[in-house]
Coordinates of N, CA, C and O in Angstrom, one line a residue:
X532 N 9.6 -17.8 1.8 CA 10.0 -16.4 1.9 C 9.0 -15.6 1.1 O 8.7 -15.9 0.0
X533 N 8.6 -14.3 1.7 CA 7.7 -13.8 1.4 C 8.3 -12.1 0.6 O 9.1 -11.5 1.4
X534 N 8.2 -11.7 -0.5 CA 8.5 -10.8 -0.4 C 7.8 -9.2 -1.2 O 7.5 -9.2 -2.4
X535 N 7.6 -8.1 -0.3 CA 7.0 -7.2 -1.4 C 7.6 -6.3 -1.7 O 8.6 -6.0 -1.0
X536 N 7.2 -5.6 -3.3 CA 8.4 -4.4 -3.5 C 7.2 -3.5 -3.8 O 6.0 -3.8 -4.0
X537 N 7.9 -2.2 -3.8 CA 6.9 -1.3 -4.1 C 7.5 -0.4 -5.5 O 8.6 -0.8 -6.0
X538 N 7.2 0.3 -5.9 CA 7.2 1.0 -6.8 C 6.5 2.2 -7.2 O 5.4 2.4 -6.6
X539 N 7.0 3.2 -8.2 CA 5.5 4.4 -8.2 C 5.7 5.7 -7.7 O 5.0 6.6 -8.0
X540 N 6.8 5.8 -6.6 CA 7.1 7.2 -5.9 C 7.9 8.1 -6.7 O 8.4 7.9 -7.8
X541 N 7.9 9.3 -5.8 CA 8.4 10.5 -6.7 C 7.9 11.9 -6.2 O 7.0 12.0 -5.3
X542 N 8.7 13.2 -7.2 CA 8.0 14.6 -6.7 C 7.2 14.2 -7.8 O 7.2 13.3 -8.7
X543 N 6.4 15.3 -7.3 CA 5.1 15.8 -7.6 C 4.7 17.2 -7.6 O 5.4 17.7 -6.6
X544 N 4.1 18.1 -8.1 CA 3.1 19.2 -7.8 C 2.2 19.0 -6.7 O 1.6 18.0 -6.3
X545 N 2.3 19.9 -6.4 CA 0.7 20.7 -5.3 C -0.5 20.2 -6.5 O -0.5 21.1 -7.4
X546 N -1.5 19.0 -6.8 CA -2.2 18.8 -7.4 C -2.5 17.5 -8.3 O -3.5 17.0 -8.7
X547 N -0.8 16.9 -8.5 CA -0.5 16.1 -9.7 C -1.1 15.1 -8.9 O -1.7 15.2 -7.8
X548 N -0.6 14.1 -10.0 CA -0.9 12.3 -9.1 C -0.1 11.4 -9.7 O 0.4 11.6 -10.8
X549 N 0.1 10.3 -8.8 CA 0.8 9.3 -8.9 C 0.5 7.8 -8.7 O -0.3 7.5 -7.8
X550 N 1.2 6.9 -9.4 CA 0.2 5.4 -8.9 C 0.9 5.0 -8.0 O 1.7 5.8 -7.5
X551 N 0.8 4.1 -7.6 CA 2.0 3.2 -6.5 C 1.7 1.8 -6.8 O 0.6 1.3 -6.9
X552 N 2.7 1.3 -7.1 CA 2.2 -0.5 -6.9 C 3.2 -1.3 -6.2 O 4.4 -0.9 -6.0
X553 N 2.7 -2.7 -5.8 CA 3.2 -3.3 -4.3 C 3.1 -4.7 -5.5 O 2.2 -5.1 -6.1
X554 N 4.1 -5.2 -5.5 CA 3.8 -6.7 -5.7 C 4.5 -7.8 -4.9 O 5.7 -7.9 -4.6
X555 N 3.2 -8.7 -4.5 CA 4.0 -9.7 -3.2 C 4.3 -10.9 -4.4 O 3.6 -11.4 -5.3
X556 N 5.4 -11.1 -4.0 CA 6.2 -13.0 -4.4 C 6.2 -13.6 -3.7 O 5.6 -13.4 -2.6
X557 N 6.7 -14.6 -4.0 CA 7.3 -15.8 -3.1 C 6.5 -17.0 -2.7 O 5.7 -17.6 -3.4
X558 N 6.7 -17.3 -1.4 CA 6.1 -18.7 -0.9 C 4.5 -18.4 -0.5 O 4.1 -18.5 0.6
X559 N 3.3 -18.0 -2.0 CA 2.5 -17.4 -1.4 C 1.3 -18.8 -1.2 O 1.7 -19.8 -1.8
X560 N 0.4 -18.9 -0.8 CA -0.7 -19.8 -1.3 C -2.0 -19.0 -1.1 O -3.1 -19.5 -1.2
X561 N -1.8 -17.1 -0.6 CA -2.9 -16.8 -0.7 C -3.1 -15.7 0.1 O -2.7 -15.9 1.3
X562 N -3.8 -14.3 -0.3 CA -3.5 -13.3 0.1 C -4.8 -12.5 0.9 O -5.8 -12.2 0.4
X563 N -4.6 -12.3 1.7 CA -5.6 -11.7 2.4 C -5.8 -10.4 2.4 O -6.2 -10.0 1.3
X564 N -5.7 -9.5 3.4 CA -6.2 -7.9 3.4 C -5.0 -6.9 2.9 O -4.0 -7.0 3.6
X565 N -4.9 -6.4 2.2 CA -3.5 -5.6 1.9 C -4.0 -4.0 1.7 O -5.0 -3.5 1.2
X566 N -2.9 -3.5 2.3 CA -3.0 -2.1 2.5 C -1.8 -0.8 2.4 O -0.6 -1.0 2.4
X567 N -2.4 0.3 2.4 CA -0.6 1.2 2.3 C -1.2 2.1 3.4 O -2.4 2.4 3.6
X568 N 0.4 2.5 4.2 CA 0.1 2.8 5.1 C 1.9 4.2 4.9 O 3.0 4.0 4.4
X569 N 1.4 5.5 5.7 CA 2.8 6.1 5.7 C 3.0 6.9 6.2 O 2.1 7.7 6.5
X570 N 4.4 7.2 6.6 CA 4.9 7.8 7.7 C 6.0 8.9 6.9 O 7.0 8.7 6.2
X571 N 5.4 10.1 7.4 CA 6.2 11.5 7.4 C 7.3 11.4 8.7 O 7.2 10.7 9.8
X572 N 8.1 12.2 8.3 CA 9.3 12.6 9.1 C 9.0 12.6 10.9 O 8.1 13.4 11.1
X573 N 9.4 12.1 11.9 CA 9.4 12.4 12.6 C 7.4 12.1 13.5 O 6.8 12.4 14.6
X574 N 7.1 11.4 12.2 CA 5.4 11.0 13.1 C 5.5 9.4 12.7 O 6.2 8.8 11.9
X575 N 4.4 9.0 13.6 CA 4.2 7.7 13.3 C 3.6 6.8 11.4 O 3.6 7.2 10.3
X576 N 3.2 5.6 12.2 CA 3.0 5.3 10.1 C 1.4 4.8 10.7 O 0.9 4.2 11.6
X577 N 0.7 5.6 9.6 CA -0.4 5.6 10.0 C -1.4 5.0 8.5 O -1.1 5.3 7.4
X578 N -2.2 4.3 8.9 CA -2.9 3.5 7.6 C -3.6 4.8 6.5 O -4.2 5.7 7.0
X579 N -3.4 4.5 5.1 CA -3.8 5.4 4.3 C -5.2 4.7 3.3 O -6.1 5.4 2.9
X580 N -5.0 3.3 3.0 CA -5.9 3.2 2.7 C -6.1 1.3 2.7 O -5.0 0.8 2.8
X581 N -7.2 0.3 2.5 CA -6.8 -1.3 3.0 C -7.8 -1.5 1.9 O -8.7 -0.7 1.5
X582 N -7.5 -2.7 1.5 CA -8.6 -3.8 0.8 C -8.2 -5.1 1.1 O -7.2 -5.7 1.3
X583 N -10.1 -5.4 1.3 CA -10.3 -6.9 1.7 C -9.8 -7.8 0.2 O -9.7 -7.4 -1.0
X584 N -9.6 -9.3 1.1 CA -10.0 -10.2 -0.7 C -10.8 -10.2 -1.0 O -11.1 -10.9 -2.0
X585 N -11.6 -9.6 -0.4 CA -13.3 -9.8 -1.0 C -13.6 -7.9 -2.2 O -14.4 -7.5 -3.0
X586 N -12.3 -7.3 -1.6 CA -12.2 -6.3 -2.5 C -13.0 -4.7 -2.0 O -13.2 -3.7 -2.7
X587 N -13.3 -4.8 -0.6 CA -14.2 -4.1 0.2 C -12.8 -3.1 0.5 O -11.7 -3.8 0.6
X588 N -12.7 -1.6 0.6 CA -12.3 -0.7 0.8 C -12.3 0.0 1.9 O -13.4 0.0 2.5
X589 N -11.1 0.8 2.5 CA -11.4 1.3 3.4 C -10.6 2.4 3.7 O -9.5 1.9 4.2
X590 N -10.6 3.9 3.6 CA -9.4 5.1 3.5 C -9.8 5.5 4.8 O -10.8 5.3 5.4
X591 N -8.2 6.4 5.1 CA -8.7 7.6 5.8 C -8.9 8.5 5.4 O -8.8 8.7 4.2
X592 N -9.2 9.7 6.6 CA -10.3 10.5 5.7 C -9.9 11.7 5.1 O -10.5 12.5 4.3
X593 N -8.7 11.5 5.7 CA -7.6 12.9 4.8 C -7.3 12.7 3.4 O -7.1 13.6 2.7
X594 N -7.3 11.3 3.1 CA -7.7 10.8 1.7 C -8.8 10.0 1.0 O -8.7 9.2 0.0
X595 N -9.8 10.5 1.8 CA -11.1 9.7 1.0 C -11.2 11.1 -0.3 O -11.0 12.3 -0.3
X596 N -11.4 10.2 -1.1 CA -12.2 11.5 -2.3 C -11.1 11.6 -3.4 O -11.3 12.1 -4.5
X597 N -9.9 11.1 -2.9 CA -8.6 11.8 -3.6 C -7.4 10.2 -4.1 O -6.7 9.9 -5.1
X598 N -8.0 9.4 -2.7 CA -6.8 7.9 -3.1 C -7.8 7.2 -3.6 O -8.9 7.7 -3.6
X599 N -7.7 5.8 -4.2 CA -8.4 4.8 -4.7 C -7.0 3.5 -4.9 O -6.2 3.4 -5.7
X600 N -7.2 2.8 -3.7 CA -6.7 1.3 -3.7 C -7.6 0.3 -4.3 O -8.8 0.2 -4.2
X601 N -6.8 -0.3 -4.8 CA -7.3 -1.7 -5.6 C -6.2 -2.6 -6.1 O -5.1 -2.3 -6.3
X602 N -6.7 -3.7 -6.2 CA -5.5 -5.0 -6.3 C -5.6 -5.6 -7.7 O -6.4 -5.2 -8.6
X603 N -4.9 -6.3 -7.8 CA -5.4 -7.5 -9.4 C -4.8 -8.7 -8.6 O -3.6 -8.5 -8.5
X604 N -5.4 -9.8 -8.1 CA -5.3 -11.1 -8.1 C -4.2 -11.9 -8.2 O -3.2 -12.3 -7.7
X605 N -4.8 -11.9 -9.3 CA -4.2 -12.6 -10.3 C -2.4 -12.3 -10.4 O -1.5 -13.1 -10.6
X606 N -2.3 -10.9 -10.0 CA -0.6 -10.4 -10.3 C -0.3 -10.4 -9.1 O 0.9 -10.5 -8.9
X607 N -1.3 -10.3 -8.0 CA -0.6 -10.6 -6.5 C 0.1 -9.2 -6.2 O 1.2 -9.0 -5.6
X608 N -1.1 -8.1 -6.7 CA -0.9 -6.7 -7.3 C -1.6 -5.8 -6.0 O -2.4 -6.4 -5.2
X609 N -1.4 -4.9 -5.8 CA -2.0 -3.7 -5.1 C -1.5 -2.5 -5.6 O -0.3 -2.2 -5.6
X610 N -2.2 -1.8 -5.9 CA -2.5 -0.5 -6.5 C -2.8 0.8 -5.6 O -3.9 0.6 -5.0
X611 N -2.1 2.2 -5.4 CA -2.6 3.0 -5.1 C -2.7 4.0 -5.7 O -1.6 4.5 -5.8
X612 N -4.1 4.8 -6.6 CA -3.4 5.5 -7.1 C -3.8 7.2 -6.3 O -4.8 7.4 -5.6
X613 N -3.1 7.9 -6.5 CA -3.3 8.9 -5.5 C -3.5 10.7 -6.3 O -2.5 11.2 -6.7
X614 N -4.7 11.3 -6.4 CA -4.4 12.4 -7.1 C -4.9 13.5 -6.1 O -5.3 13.4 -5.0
X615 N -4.8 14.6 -7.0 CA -5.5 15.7 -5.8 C -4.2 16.0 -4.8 O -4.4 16.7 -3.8
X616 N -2.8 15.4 -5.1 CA -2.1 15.4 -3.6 C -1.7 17.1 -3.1 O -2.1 18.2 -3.4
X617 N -1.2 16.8 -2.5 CA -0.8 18.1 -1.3 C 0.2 17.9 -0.8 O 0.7 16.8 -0.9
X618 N 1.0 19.0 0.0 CA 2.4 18.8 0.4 C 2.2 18.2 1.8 O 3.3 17.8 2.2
X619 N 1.1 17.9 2.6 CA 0.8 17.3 3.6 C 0.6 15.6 3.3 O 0.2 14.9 4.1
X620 N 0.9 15.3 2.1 CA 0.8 13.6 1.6 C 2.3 13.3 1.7 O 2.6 12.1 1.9
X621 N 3.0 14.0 1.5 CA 4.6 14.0 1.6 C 4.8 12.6 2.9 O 4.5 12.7 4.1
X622 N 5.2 11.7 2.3 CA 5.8 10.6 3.0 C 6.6 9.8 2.8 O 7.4 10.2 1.9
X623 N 7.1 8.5 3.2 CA 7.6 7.4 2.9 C 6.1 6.3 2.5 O 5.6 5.7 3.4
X624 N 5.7 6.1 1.6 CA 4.4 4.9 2.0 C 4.9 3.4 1.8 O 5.9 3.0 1.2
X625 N 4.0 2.8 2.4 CA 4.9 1.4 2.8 C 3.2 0.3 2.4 O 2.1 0.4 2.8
X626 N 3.8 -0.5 1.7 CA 2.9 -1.7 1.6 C 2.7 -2.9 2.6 O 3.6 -3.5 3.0
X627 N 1.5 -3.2 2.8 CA 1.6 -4.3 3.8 C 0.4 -5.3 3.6 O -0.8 -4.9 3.6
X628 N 0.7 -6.4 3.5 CA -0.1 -7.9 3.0 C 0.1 -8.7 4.0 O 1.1 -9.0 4.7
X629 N -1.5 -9.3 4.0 CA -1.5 -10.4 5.2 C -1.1 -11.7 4.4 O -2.2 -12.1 4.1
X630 N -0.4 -12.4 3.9 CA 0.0 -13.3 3.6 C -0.4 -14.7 4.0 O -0.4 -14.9 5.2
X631 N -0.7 -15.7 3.0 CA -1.0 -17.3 4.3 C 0.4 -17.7 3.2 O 0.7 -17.1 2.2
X632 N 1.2 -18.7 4.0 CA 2.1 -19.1 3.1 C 1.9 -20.8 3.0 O 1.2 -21.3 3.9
X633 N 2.6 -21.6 1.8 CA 2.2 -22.9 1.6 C 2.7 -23.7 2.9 O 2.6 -24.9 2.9
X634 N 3.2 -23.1 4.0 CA 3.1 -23.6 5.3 C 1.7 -23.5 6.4 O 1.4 -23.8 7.5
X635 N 1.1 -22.9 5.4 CA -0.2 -22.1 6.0 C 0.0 -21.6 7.3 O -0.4 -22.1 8.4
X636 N 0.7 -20.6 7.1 CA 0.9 -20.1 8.5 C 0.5 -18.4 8.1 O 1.1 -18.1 7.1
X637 N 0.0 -17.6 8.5 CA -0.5 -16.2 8.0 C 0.3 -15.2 8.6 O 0.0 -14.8 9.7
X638 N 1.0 -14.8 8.3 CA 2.1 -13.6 8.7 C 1.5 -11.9 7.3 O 1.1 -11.7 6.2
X639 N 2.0 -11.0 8.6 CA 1.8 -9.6 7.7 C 3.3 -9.4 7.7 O 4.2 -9.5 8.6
X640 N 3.3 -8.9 6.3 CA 4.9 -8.3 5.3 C 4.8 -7.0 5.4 O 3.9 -6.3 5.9
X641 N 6.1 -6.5 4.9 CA 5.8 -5.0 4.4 C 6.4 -5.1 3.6 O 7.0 -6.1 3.2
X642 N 6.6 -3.7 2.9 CA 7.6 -3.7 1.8 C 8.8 -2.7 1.9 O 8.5 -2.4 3.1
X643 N 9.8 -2.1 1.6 CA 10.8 -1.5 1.8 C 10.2 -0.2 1.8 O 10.9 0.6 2.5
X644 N 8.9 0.3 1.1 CA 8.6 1.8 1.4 C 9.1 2.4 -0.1 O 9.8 1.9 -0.9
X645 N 8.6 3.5 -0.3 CA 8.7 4.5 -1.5 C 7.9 6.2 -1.0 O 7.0 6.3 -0.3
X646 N 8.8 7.3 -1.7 CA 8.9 8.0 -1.5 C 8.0 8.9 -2.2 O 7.9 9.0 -3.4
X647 N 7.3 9.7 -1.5 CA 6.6 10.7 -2.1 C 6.4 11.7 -1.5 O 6.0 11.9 -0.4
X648 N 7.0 12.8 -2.7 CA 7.5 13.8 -2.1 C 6.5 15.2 -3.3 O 6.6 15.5 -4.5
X649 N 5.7 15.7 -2.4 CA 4.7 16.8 -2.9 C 4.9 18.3 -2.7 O 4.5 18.8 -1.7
X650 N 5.7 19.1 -3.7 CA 5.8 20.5 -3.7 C 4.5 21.5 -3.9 O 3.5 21.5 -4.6
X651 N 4.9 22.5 -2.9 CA 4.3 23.4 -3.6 C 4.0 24.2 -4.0 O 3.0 24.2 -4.7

């Protein structure tokens, strides 16, 4: 069993910033591409920002300049941290890891989601 939690959400100002972190447990033997991805009220969940294990990057572009994802290994960690926000970042964001498990079988998780909510 695989499992991720997230952490890190909250209000905010029209400007502040906030981290987010995702940590995967469980039956891991090894982690592949992990990313956050999030869905406002009433629209779909749309990818915000991914890293390879090789640690290669990739945002969209409504948040290039402003997000920076990154992981730590070692903690089985993912990191978003997010500044510059806006009331249009207002979401639910949700973590998602490609997982291999000591069954070696590769399945994508998510995590329960966390809340970020940007006034302005």
């Amino acid at each position: 069993q695989v499992r991720l939690v997230e952490s890190g959400g909250g209000l905010v100002q029209a400007g502040g910033s906030l981290r987010l972190s995702c940590v995967v447990s469980g039956n891991i033997y090894s982690i592949n591409d992990m990313g956050w991805y999030r869905q406002a009220p009433g629209k779909q969940r749309d990818l915000v920002a991914a890293i390879t294990s090789g640690s290669s990057t990739n945002y969209a572009d409504s948040v290039k300049g402003r997000f920076t994802i990154s992981r730590d290994k070692a903690k089985n960690t993912v990191y978003l941290q997010l500044n510059s926000l806006k009331p249009e970042d207002t979401a639910v964001y949700y973590c998602n890891a490609q997982v291999r498990d000591m069954s070696w079988r590769l399945l994508a998780y998510w995590g329960q989601g966390t809340q970020v909510t940007v006034s302005s």
